[in-house]
mmCIF file of N, CA and C in Angstrom:
data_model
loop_
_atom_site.group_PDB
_atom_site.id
_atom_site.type_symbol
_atom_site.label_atom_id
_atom_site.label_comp_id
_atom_site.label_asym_id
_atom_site.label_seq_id
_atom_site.Cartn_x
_atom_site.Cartn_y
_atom_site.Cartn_z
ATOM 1 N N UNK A 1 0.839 -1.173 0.000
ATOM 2 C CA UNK A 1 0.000 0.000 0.000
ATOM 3 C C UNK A 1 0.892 1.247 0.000
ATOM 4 N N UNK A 2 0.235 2.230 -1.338
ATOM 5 C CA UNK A 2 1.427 3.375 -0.761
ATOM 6 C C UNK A 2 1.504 4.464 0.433
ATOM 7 N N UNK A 3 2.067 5.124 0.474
ATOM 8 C CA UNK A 3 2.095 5.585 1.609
ATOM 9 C C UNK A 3 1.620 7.294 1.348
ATOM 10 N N UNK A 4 0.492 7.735 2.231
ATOM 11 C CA UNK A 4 -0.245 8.762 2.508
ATOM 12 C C UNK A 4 0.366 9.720 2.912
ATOM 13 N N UNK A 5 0.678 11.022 2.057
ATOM 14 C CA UNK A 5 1.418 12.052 2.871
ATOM 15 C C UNK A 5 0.096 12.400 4.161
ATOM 16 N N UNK A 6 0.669 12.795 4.686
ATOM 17 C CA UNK A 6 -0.015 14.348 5.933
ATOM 18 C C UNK A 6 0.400 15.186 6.001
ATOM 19 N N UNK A 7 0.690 15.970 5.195
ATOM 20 C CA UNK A 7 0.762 17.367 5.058
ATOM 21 C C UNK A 7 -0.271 17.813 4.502
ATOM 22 N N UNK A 8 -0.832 18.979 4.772
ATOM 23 C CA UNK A 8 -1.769 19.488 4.185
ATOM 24 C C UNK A 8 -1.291 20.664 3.200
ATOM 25 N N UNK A 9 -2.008 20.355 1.533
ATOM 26 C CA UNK A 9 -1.394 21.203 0.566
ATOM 27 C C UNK A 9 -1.447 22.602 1.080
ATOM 28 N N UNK A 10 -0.967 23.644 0.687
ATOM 29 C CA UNK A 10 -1.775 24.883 0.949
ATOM 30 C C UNK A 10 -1.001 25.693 -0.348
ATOM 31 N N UNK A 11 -1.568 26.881 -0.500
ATOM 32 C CA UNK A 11 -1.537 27.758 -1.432
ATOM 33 C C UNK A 11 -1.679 29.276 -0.868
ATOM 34 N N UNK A 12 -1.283 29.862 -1.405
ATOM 35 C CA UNK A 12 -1.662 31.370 -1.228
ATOM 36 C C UNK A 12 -2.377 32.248 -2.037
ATOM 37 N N UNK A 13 -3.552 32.962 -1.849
ATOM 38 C CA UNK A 13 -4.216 33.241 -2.514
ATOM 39 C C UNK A 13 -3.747 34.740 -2.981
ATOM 40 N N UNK A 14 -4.125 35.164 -3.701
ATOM 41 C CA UNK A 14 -3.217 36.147 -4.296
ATOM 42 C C UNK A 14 -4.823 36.911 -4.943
ATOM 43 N N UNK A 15 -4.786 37.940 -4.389
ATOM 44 C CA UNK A 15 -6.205 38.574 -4.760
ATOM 45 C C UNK A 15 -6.115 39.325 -5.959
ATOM 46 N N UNK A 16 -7.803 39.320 -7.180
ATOM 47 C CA UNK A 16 -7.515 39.563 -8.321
ATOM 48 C C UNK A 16 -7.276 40.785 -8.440
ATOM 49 N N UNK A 17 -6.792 41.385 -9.544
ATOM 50 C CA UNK A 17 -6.759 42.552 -10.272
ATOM 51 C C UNK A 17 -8.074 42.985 -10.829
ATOM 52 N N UNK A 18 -8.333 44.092 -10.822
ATOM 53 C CA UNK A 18 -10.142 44.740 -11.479
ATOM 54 C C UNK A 18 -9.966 44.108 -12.970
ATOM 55 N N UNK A 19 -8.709 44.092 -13.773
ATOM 56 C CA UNK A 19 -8.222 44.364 -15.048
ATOM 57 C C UNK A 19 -8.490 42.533 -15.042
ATOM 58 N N UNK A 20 -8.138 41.993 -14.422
ATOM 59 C CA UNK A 20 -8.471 40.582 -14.341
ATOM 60 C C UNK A 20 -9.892 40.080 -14.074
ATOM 61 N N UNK A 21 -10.375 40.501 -13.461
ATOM 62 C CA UNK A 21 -11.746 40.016 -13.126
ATOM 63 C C UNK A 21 -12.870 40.613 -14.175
ATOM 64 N N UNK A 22 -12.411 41.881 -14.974
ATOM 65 C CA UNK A 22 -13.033 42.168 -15.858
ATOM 66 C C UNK A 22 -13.285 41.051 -17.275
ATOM 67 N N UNK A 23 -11.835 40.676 -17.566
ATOM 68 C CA UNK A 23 -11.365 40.139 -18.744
ATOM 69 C C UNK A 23 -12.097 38.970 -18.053
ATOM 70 N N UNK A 24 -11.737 38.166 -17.093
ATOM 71 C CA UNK A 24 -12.818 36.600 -17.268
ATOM 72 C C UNK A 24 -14.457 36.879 -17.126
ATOM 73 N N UNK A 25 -15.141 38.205 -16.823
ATOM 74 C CA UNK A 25 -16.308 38.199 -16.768
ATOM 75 C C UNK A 25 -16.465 38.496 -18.592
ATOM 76 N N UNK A 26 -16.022 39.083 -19.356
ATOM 77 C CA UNK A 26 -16.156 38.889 -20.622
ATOM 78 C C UNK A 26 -15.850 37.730 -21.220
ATOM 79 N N UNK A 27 -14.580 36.811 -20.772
ATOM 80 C CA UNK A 27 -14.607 35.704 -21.126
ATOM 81 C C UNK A 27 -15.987 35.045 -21.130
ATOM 82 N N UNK A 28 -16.639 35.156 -20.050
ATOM 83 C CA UNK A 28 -17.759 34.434 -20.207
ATOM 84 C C UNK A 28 -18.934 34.546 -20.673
ATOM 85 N N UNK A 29 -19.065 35.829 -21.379
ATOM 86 C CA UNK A 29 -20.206 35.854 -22.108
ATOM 87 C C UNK A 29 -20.256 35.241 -23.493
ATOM 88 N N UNK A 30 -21.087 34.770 -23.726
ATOM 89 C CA UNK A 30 -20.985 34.497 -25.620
ATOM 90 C C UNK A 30 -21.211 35.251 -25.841
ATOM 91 N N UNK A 31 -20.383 35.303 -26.906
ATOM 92 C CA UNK A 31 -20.113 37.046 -27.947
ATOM 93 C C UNK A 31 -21.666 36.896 -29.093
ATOM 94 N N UNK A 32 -22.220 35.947 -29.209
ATOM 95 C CA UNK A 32 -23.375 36.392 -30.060
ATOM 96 C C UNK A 32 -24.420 36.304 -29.186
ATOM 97 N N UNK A 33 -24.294 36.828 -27.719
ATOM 98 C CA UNK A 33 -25.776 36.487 -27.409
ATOM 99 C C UNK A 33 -26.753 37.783 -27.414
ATOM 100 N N UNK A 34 -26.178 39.004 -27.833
ATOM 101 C CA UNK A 34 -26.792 40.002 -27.999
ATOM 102 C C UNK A 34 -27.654 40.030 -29.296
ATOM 103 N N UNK A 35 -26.917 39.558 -30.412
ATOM 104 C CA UNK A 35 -27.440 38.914 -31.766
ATOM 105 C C UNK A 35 -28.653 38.461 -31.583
ATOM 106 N N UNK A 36 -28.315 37.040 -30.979
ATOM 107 C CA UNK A 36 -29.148 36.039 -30.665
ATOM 108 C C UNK A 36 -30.481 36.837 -29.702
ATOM 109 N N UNK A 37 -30.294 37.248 -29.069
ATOM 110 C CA UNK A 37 -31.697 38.029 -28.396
ATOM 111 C C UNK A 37 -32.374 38.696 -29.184
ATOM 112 N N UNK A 38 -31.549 39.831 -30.072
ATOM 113 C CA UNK A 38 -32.101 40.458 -30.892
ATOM 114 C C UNK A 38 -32.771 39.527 -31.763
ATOM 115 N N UNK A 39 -32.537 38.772 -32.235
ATOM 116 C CA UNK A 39 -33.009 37.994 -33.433
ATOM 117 C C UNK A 39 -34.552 37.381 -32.727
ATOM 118 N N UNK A 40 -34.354 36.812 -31.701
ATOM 119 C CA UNK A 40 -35.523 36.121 -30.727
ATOM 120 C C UNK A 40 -36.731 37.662 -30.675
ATOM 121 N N UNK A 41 -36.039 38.287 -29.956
ATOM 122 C CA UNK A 41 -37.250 39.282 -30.087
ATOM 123 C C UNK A 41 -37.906 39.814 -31.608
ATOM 124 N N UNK A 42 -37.178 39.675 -32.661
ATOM 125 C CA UNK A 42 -37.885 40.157 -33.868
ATOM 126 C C UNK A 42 -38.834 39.146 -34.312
ATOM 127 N N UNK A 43 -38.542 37.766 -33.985
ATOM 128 C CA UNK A 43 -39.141 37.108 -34.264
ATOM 129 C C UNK A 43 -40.044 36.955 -33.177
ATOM 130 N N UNK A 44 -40.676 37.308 -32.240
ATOM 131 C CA UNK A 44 -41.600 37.453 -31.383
ATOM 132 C C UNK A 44 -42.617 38.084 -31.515
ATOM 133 N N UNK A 45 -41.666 39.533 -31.559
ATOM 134 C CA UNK A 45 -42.772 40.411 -31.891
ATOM 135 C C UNK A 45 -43.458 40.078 -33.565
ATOM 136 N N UNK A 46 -43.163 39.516 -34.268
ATOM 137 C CA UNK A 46 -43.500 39.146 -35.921
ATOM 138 C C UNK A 46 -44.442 38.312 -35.245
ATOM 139 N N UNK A 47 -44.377 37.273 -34.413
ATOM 140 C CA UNK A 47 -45.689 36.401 -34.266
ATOM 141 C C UNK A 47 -46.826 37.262 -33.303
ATOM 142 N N UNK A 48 -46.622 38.196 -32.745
ATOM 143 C CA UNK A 48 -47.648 38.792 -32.205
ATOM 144 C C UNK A 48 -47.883 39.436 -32.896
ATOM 145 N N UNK A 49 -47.365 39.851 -34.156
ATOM 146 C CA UNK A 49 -48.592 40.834 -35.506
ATOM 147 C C UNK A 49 -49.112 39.893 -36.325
ATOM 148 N N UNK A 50 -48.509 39.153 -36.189
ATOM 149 C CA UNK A 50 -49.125 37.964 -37.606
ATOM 150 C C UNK A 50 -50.250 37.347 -36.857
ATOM 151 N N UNK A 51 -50.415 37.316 -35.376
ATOM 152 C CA UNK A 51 -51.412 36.571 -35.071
ATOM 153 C C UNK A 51 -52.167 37.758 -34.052
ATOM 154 N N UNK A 52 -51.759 38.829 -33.945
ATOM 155 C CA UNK A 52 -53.125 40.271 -33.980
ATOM 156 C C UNK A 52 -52.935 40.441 -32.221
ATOM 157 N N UNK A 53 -51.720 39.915 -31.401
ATOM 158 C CA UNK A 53 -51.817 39.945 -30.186
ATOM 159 C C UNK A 53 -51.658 41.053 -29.132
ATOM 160 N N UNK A 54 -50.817 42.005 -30.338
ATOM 161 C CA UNK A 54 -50.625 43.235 -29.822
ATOM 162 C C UNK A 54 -51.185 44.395 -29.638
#
């Protein structure tokens, strides 16, 4: 059986930069989802004239 350290890892946390936390909150948007909404709403509102809802 191998053998189990006991040490416990540790790390130091190193707090972000604004310039950093900016760039991964854009990382995470999809870049077409503004598109994509837009497109959803035109086609929404097109079925509420075509079918008299508005």
């Amino acid at each position: 059986m191998p053998k189990v350290s006991k040490e416990k890892k540790r790390f130091t946390y190193v707090e972000s930069t604004p310039e950093k936390v900016t760039s991964l909150q854009k990382k995470s948007v999809v870049e077409n989802i503004h598109r994509s909404t837009l497109n959803w709403l035109k086609q929404f509102e097109n079925y509420h004239k075509d079918t008299n809802l508005l």
